[in-house]
Short mmCIF file of C-alpha atoms in Angstrom, two decimals:
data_model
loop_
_atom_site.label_atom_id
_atom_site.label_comp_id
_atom_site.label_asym_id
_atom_site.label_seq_id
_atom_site.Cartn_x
_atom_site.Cartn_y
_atom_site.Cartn_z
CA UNK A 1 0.00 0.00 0.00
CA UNK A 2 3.10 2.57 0.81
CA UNK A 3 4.49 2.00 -2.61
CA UNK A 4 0.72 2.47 -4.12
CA UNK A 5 0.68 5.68 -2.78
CA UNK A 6 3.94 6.81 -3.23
CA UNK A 7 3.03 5.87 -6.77
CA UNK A 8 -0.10 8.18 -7.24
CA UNK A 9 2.27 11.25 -6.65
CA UNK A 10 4.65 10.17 -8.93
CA UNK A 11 1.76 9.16 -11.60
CA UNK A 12 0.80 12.92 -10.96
CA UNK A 13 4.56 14.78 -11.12
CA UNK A 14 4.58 12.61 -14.63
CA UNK A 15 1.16 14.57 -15.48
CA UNK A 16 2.20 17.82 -14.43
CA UNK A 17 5.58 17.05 -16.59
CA UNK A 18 4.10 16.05 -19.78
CA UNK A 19 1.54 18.92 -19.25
CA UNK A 20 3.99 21.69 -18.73
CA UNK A 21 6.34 20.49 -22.18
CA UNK A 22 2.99 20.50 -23.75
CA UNK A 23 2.33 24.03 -23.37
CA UNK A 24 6.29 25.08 -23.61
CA UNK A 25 6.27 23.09 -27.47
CA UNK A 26 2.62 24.59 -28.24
CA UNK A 27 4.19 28.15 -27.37
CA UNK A 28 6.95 27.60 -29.43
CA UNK A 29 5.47 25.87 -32.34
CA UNK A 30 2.93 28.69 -32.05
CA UNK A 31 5.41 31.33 -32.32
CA UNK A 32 7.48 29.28 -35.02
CA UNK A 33 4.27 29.18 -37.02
CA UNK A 34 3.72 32.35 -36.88
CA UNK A 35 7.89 34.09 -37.97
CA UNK A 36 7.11 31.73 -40.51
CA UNK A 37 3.23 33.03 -41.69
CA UNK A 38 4.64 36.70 -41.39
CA UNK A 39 8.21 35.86 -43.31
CA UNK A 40 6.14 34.52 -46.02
CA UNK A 41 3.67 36.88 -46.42
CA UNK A 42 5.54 40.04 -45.57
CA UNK A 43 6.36 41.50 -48.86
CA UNK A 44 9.19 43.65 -49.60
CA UNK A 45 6.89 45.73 -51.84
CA UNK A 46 5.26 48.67 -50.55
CA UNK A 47 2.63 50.37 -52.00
CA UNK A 48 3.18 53.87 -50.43
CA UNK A 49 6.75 53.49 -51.80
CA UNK A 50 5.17 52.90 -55.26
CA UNK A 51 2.78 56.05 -54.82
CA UNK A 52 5.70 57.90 -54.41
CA UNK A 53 7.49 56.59 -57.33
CA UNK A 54 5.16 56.97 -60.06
CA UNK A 55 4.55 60.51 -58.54
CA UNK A 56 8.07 61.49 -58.96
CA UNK A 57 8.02 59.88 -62.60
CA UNK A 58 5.35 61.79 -63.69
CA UNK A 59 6.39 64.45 -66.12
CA UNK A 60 4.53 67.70 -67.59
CA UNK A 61 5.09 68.25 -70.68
CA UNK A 62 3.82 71.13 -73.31
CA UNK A 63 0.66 71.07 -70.82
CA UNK A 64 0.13 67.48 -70.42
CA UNK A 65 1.35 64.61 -67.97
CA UNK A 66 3.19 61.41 -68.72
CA UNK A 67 5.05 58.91 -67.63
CA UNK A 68 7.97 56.25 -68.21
CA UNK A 69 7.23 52.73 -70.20
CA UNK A 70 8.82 50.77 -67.10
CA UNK A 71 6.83 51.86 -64.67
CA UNK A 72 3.58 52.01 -66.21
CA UNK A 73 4.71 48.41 -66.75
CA UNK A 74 5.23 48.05 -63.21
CA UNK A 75 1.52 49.31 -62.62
CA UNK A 76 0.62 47.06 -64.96
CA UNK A 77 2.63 44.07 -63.30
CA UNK A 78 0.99 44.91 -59.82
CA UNK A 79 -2.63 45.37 -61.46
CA UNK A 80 -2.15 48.83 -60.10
CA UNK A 81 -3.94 52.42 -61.72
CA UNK A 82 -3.03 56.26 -61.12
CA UNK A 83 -4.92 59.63 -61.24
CA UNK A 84 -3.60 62.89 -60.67
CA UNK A 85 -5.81 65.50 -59.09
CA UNK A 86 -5.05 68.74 -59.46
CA UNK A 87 -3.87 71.13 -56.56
CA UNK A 88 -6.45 74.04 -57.79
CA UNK A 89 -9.11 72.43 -59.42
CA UNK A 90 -9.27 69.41 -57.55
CA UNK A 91 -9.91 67.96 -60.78
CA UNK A 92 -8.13 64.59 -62.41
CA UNK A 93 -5.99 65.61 -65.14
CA UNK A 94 -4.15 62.91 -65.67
CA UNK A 95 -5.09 58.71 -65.31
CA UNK A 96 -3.90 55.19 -66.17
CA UNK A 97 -5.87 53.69 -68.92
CA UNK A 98 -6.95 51.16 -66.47
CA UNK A 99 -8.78 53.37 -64.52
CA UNK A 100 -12.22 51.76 -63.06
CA UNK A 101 -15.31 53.60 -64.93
CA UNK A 102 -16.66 54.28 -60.86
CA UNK A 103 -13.85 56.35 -59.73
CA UNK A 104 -14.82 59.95 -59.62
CA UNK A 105 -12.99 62.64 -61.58
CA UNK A 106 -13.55 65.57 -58.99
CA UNK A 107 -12.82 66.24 -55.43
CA UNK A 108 -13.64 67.68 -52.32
CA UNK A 109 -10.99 68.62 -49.59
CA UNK A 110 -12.99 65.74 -47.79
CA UNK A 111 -13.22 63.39 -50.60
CA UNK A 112 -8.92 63.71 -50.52
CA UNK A 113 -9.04 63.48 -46.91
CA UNK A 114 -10.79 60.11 -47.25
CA UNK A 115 -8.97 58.55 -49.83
CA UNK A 116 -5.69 59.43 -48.49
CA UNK A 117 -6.96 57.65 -45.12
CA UNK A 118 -8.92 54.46 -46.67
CA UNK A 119 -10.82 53.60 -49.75
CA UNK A 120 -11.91 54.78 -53.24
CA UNK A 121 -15.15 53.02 -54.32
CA UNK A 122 -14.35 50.28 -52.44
CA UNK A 123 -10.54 50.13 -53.98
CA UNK A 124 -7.45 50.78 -51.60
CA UNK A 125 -6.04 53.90 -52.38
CA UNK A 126 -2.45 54.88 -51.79
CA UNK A 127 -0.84 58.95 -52.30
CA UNK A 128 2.23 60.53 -53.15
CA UNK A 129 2.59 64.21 -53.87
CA UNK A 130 3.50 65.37 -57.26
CA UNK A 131 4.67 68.41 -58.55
CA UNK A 132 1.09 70.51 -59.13
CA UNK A 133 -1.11 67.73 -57.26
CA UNK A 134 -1.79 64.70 -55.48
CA UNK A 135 -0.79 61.47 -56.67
CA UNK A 136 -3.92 58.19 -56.50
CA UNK A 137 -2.65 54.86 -56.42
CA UNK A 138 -5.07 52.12 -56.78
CA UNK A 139 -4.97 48.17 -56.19
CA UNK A 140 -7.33 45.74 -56.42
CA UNK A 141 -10.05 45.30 -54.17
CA UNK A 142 -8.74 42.37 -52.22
CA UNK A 143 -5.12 43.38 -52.29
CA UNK A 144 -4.28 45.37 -49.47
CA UNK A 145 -6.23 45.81 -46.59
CA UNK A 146 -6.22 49.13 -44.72
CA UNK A 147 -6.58 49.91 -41.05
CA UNK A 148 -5.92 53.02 -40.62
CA UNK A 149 -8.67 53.91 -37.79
CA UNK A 150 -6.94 52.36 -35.28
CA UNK A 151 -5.29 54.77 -32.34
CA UNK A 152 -3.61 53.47 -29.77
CA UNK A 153 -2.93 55.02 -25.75
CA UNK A 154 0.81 55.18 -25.65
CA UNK A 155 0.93 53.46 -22.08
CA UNK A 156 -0.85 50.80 -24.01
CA UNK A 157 1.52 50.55 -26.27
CA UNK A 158 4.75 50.54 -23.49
CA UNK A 159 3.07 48.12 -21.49
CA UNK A 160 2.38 45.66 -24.14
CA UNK A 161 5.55 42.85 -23.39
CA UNK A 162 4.00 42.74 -19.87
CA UNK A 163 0.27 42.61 -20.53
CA UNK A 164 1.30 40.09 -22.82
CA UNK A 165 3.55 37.85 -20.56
CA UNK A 166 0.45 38.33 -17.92
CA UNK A 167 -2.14 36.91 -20.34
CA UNK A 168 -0.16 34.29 -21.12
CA UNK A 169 0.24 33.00 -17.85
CA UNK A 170 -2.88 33.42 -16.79
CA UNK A 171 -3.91 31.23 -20.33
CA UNK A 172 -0.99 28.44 -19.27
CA UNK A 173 -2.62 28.23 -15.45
CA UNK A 174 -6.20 27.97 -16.92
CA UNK A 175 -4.74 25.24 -19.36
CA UNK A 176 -3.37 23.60 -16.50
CA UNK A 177 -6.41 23.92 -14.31
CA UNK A 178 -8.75 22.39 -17.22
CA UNK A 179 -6.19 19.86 -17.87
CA UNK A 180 -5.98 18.31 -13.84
CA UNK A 181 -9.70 18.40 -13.77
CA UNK A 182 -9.89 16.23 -16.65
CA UNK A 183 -7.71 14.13 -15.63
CA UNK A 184 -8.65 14.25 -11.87
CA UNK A 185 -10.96 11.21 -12.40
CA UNK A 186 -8.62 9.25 -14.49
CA UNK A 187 -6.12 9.78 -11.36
CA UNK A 188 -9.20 8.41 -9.31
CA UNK A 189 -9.85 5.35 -11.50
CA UNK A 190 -5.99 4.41 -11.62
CA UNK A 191 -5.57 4.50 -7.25
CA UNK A 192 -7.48 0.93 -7.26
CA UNK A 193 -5.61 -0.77 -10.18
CA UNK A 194 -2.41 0.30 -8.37
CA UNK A 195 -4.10 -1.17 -5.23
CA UNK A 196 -5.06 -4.32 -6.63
CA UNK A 197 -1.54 -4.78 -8.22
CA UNK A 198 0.45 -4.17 -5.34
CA UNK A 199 -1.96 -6.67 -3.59
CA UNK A 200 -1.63 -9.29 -5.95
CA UNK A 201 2.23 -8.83 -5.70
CA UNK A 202 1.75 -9.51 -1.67
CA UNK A 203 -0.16 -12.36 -2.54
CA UNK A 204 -3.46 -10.81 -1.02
CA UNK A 205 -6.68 -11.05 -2.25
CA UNK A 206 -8.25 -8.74 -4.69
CA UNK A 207 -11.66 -7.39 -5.03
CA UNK A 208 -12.21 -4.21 -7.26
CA UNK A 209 -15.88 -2.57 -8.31
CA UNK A 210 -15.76 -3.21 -12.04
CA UNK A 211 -16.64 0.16 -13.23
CA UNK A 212 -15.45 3.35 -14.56
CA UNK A 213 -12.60 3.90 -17.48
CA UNK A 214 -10.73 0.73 -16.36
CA UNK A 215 -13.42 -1.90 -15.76
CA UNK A 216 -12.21 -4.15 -18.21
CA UNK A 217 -8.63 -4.12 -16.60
CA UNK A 218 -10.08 -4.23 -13.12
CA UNK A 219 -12.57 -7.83 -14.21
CA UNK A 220 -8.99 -9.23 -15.43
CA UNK A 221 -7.36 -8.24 -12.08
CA UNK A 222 -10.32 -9.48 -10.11
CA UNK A 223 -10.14 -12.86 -12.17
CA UNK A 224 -6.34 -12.72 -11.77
CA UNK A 225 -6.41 -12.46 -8.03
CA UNK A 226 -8.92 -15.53 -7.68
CA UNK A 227 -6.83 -17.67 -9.95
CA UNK A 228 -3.51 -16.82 -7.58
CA UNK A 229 -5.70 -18.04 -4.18
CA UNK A 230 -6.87 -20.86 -5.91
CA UNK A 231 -3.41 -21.89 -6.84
CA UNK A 232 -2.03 -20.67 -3.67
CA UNK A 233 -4.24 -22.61 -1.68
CA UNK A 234 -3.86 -25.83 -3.55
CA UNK A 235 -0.15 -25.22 -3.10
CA UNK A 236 -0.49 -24.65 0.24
CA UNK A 237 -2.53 -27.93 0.35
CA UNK A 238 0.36 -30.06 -1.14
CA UNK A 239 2.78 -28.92 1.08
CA UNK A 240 1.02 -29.93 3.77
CA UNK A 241 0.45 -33.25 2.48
CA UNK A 242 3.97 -33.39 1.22
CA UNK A 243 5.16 -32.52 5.17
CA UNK A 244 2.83 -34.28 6.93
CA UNK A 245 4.12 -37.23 4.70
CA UNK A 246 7.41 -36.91 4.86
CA UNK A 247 6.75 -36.70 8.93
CA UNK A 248 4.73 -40.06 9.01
CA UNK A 249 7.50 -42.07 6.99
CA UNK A 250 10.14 -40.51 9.40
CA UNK A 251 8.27 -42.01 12.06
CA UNK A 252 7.06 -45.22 10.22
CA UNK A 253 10.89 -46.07 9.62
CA UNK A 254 12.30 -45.32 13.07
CA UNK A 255 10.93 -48.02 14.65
CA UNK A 256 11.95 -50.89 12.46
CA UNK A 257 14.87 -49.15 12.08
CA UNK A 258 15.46 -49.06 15.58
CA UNK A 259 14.63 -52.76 15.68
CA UNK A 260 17.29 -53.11 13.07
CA UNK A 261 20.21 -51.49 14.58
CA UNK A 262 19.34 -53.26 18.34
CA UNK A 263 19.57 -56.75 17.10
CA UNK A 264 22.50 -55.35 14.65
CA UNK A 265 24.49 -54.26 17.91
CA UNK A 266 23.88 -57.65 19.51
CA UNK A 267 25.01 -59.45 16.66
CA UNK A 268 27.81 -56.79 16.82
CA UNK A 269 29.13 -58.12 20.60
CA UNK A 270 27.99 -61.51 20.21
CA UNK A 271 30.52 -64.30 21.46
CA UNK A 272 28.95 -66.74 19.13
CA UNK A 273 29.75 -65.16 16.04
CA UNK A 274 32.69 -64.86 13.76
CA UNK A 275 34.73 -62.23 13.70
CA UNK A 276 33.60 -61.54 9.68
CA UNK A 277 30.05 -61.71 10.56
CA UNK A 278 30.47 -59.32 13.78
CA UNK A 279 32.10 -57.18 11.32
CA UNK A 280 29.06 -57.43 8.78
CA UNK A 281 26.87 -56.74 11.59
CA UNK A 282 29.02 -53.41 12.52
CA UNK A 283 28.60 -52.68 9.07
CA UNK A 284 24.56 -52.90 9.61
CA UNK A 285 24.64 -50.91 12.49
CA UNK A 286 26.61 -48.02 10.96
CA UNK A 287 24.94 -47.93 7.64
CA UNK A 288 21.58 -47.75 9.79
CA UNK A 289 23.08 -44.85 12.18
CA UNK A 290 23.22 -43.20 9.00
CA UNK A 291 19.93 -43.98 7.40
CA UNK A 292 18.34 -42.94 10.87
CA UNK A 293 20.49 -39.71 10.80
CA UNK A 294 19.55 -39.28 7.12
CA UNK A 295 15.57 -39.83 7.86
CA UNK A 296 16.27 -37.06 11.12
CA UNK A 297 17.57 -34.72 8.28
CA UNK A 298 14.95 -35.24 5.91
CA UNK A 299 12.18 -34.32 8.38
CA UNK A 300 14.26 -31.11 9.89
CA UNK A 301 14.38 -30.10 6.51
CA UNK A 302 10.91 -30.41 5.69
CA UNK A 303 9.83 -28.62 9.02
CA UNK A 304 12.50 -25.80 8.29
CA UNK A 305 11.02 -25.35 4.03
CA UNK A 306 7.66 -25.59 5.52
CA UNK A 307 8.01 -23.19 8.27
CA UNK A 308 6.76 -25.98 10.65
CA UNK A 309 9.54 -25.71 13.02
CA UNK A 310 9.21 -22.97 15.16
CA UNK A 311 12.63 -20.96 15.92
CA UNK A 312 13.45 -20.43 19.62
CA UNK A 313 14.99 -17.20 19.33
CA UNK A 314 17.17 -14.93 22.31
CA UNK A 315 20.67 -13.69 22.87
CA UNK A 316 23.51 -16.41 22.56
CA UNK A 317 26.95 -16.04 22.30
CA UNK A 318 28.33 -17.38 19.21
CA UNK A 319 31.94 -18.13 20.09
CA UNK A 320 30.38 -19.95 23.51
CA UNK A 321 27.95 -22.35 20.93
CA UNK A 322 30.53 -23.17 18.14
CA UNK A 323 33.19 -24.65 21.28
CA UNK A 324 30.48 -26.19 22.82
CA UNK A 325 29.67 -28.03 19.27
CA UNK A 326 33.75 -29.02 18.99
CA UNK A 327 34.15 -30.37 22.46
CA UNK A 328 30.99 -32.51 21.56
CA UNK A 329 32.43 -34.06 18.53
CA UNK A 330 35.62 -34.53 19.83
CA UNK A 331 34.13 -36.49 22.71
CA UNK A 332 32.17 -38.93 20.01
CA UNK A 333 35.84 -39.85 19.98
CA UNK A 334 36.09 -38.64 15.94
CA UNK A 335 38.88 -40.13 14.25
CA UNK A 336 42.64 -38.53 15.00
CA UNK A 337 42.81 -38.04 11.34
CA UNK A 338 39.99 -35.16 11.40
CA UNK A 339 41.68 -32.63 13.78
CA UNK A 340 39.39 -29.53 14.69
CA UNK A 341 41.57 -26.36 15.40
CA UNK A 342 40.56 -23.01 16.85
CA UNK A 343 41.65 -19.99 14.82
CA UNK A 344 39.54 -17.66 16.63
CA UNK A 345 41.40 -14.29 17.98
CA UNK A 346 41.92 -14.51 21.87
CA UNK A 347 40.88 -10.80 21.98
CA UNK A 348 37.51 -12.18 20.96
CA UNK A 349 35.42 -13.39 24.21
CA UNK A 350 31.74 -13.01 23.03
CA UNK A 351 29.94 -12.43 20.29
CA UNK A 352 26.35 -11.90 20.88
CA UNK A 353 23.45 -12.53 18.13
CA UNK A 354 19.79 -13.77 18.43
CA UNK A 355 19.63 -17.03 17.83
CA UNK A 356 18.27 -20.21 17.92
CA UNK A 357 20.60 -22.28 19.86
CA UNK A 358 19.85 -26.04 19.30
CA UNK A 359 19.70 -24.85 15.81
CA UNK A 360 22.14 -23.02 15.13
CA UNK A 361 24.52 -25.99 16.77
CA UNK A 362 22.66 -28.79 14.40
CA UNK A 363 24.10 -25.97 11.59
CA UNK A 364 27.77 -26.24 12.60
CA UNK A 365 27.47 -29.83 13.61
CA UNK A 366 26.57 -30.33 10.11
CA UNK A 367 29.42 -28.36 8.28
CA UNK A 368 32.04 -30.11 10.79
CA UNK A 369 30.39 -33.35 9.67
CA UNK A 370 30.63 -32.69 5.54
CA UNK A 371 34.12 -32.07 6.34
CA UNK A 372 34.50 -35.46 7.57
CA UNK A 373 32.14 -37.49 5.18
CA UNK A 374 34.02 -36.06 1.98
CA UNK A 375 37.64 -36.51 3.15
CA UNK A 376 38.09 -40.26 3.91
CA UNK A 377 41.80 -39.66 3.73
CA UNK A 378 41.34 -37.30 6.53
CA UNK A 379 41.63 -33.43 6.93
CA UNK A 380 42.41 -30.65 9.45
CA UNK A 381 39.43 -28.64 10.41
CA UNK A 382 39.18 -24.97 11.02
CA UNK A 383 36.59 -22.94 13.14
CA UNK A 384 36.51 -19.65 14.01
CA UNK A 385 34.57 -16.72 14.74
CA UNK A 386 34.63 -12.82 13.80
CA UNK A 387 32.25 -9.69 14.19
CA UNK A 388 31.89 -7.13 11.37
CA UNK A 389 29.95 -4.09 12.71
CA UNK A 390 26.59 -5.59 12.94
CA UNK A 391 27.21 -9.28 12.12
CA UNK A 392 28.57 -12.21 13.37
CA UNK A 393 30.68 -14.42 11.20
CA UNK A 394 31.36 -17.92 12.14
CA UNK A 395 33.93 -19.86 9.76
CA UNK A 396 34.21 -23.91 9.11
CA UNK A 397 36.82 -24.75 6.67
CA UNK A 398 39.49 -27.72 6.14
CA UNK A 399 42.58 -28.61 4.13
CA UNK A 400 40.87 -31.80 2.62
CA UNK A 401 40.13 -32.03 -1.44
CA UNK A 402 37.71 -29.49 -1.46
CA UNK A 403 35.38 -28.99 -4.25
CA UNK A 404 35.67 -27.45 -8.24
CA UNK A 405 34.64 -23.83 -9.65
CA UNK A 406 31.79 -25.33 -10.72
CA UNK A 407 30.77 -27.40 -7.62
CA UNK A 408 30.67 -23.81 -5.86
CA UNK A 409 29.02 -21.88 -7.59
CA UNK A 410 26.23 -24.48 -7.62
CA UNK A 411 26.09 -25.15 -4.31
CA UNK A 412 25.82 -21.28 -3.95
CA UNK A 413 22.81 -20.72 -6.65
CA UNK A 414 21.31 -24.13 -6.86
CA UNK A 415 18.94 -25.25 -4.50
CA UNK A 416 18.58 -29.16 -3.19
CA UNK A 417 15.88 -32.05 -2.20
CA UNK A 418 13.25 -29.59 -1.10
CA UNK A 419 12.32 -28.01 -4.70
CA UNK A 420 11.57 -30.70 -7.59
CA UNK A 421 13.48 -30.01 -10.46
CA UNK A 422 14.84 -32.14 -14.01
CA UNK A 423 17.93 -33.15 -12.86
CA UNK A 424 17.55 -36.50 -11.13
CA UNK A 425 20.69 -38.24 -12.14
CA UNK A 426 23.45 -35.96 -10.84
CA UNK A 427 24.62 -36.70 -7.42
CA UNK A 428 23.56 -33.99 -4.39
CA UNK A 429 26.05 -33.10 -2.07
CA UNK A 430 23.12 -33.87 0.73
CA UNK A 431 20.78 -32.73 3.40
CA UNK A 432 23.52 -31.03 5.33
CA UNK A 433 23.77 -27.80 3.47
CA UNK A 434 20.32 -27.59 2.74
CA UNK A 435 19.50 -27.76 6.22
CA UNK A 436 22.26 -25.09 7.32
CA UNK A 437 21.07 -22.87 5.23
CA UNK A 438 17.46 -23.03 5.97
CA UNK A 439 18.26 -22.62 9.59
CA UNK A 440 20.55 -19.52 8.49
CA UNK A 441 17.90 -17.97 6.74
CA UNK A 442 15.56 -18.63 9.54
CA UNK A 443 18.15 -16.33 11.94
CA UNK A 444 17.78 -13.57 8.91
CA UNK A 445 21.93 -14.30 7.91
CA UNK A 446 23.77 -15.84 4.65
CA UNK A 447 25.79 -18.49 4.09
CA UNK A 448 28.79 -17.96 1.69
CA UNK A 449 30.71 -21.33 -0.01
CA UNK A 450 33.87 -21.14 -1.12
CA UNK A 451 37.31 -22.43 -1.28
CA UNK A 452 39.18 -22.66 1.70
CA UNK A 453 42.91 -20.29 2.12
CA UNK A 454 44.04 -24.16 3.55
CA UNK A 455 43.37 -25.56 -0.02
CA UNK A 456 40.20 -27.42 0.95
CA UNK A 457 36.17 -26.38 1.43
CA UNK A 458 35.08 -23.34 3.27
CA UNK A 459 31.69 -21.98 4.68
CA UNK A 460 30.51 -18.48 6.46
CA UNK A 461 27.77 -17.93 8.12
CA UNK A 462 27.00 -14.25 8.30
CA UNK A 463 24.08 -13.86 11.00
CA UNK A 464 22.75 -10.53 12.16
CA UNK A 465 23.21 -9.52 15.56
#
């Protein structure tokens, strides 16, 4: 549920993000668009320029006006006609042959006054003076279009960059505003399918109202959630069985298995026999030690993957437990040829973790006994114990043959009995490990494999203090 929530926030920053480079690329494509409008239809030509150039051409000449070939063809190029009205008369006393039929051919002071400002019949009208009157440039009725009402207040004018950058905000903000209340509910209808996801990553169950934008996606998470239970609960329902029958076989063996390795110990010391068949019957009793230890391992182990065996849990002293485990093998009277030597530091006393003790023993007991089951030619093995700020490392190596690159870094990846896999004809280096490092990650620590600095097998247990 944390991460949900954290989520909505950051679902919302992403929002905000996307919204903001909307608006900064609209502004600029918006501005781009329009340099590029006004470039293109800016023209260099200017038709109060023109007036004033065809007025200047304009020549009198034994009492009448006229002007040069190349720029009537100019007026002709632009669709363009002249008139001249005279200063005095107000009368036109000179024109294009082009002239439109409506134009007038007299003049108020008014009539000059609006022409100069605006239109003609309708035609934009353009003026430049000429020697004894006023020069008339006309276009085309959709050619130009003149605005020449317009007066503006100057602090109008000197406050423009700032009204501007004002109504643009306040047009970004009401963008903004529109744009997180439409998508206000769509932040509501996503909150429960982040829910239910995070849920169905805990493994709890999920039960969304199938409505709204995302109904479809909350039916499949709905449907989802009761396919994990179901499976869930059926695999919770063959580990059971799976536990409770690996307990009842452990028990169904021990007794004959008991019987076994009683009449196998009498045969063992009996007078009567031979020494080869007292011999045989050692051999009985030994290989059915093993198979009882074996069956004792195979139940731990099951308990331990099934969380079945509870974990006794309060301040121990590590260095304290890992002697206590040594002086106990060593007074099963192990062979000479599997020495155990202490390499902890003397300045070392105590090393305190929480722990499960009987555990944690059955852990060591087990590493000091793979030492001895895969070195028949004997080996020298190594305990010790070290603290690293807030762990607790406890060390069981030997000098014997050790194991291969390969051998390692499976025993480090690859798990063992508990979890089915393919691979049933490759040999497993046994219950031992597996068991040491369920009970390690029962006490929250790691175990690390490795090779040994002696030239044989090492393992660490790193457990939390």
């Amino acid at each position: 549920m944390v991460i949900c929530m954290k989520s909505i926030p950051k679902l919302i920053r992403r929002f905000a993000g996307i919204m903001t480079l909307s608006i900064i690329l609209l502004v600029i494509l918006n501005i781009a668009f329009f340099a590029i409008a006004f470039v293109r239809n800016a023209s260099t030509f200017s038709p109060w320029d023109m007036a004033d150039h065809v007025a200047a051409a304009l020549e009198l000449t034994d009492g009448s006006y006229s002007i040069s070939d190349d720029v009537m063809a100019k007026l002709i190029e632009e669709k363009a006609w002249a008139f001249l009205i005279d200063n005095d008369t107000r009368q036109v006393v000179w024109r294009t042959d082009n002239l439109p039929g409506s134009i007038p051919m007299q003049y108020t002071l008014s009539d000059i006054a609006q022409l100069t400002r605006s239109y003609v019949d309708g035609y934009p009208t353009f003026t430049g003076e000429a020697k004894n009157g006023l020069l008339v440039l006309g276009f085309p009725k959709d050619r130009f279009w003149k605005h020449t009402r317009a007066s503006w207040d100057y602090s109008f004018i000197a406050n423009l960059p700032k009204n501007t950058m004002i109504i643009l905000t306040v047009n970004i903000v009401l963008i903004f505003l529109i744009y997180i209340a439409v998508d206000s509910k769509l932040l509501r209808s996503i909150r429960p399918i982040t829910n239910g996801i995070q849920n169905l990553s805990d493994g709890s169950p999920v039960c969304m109202k199938e409505k709204g934008v995302f109904s479809e996606l909350a039916e499949k998470i709905n449907k989802t959630s009761e396919i994990l239970q179901m499976q869930a609960e059926q695999l919770r329902k063959k580990e059971t069985a799976r536990a409770n029958w690996v307990a009842g076989v452990s028990h169904d063996i021990r007794t004959p298995l008991s019987m076994i390795m009683g009449y196998a110990g009498q045969l063992e010391n009996s007078k009567n026999l031979s020494e080869m068949e007292r011999k045989k019957a050692a051999v009985i009793v030994r290989q059915s030690s093993r198979m009882k230890d074996l069956i004792n391992d195979l139940n731990l182990a099951s308990k331990l993957e099934y969380d079945m065996q509870p974990l006794v849990m309060k301040q121990e002293n590590a260095i304290s437990i890992v002697r206590q485990v040594i002086v106990d093998f060593l007074n099963t009277n192990i062979e000479d040829k599997f020495p155990i030597e202490w390499k902890t530091a003397d300045t070392l006393s105590a090393c305190y973790i929480n722990a499960d003790k009987d555990l944690l023993k059955r852990a060591i007991s087990n590493l000091i006994q793979n030492s001895i089951n895969h070195n028949e030619n004997g080996c020298v093995i190594y305990a010790s114990v070290d603290e690293d700020n807030n762990t607790c490392k406890i060390c069981m190596e030997d000098n014997g043959i050790g194991a291969s690159d390969e051998q390692i870094e499976r025993l480090n990846n690859t798990p063992h009995y508990m979890i089915c896999d393919t691979n049933t004809t490759e040999q497993r280096h046994g219950l031992g490990l597996l068991i040491v490092k369920q009970i390690i990650k029962g006490h929250n620590g790691e175990i690390l494999i490795g090779h040994s600095e002696y030239g044989g097998f090492k393992t660490v247990l790193i457990i939390p203090k």
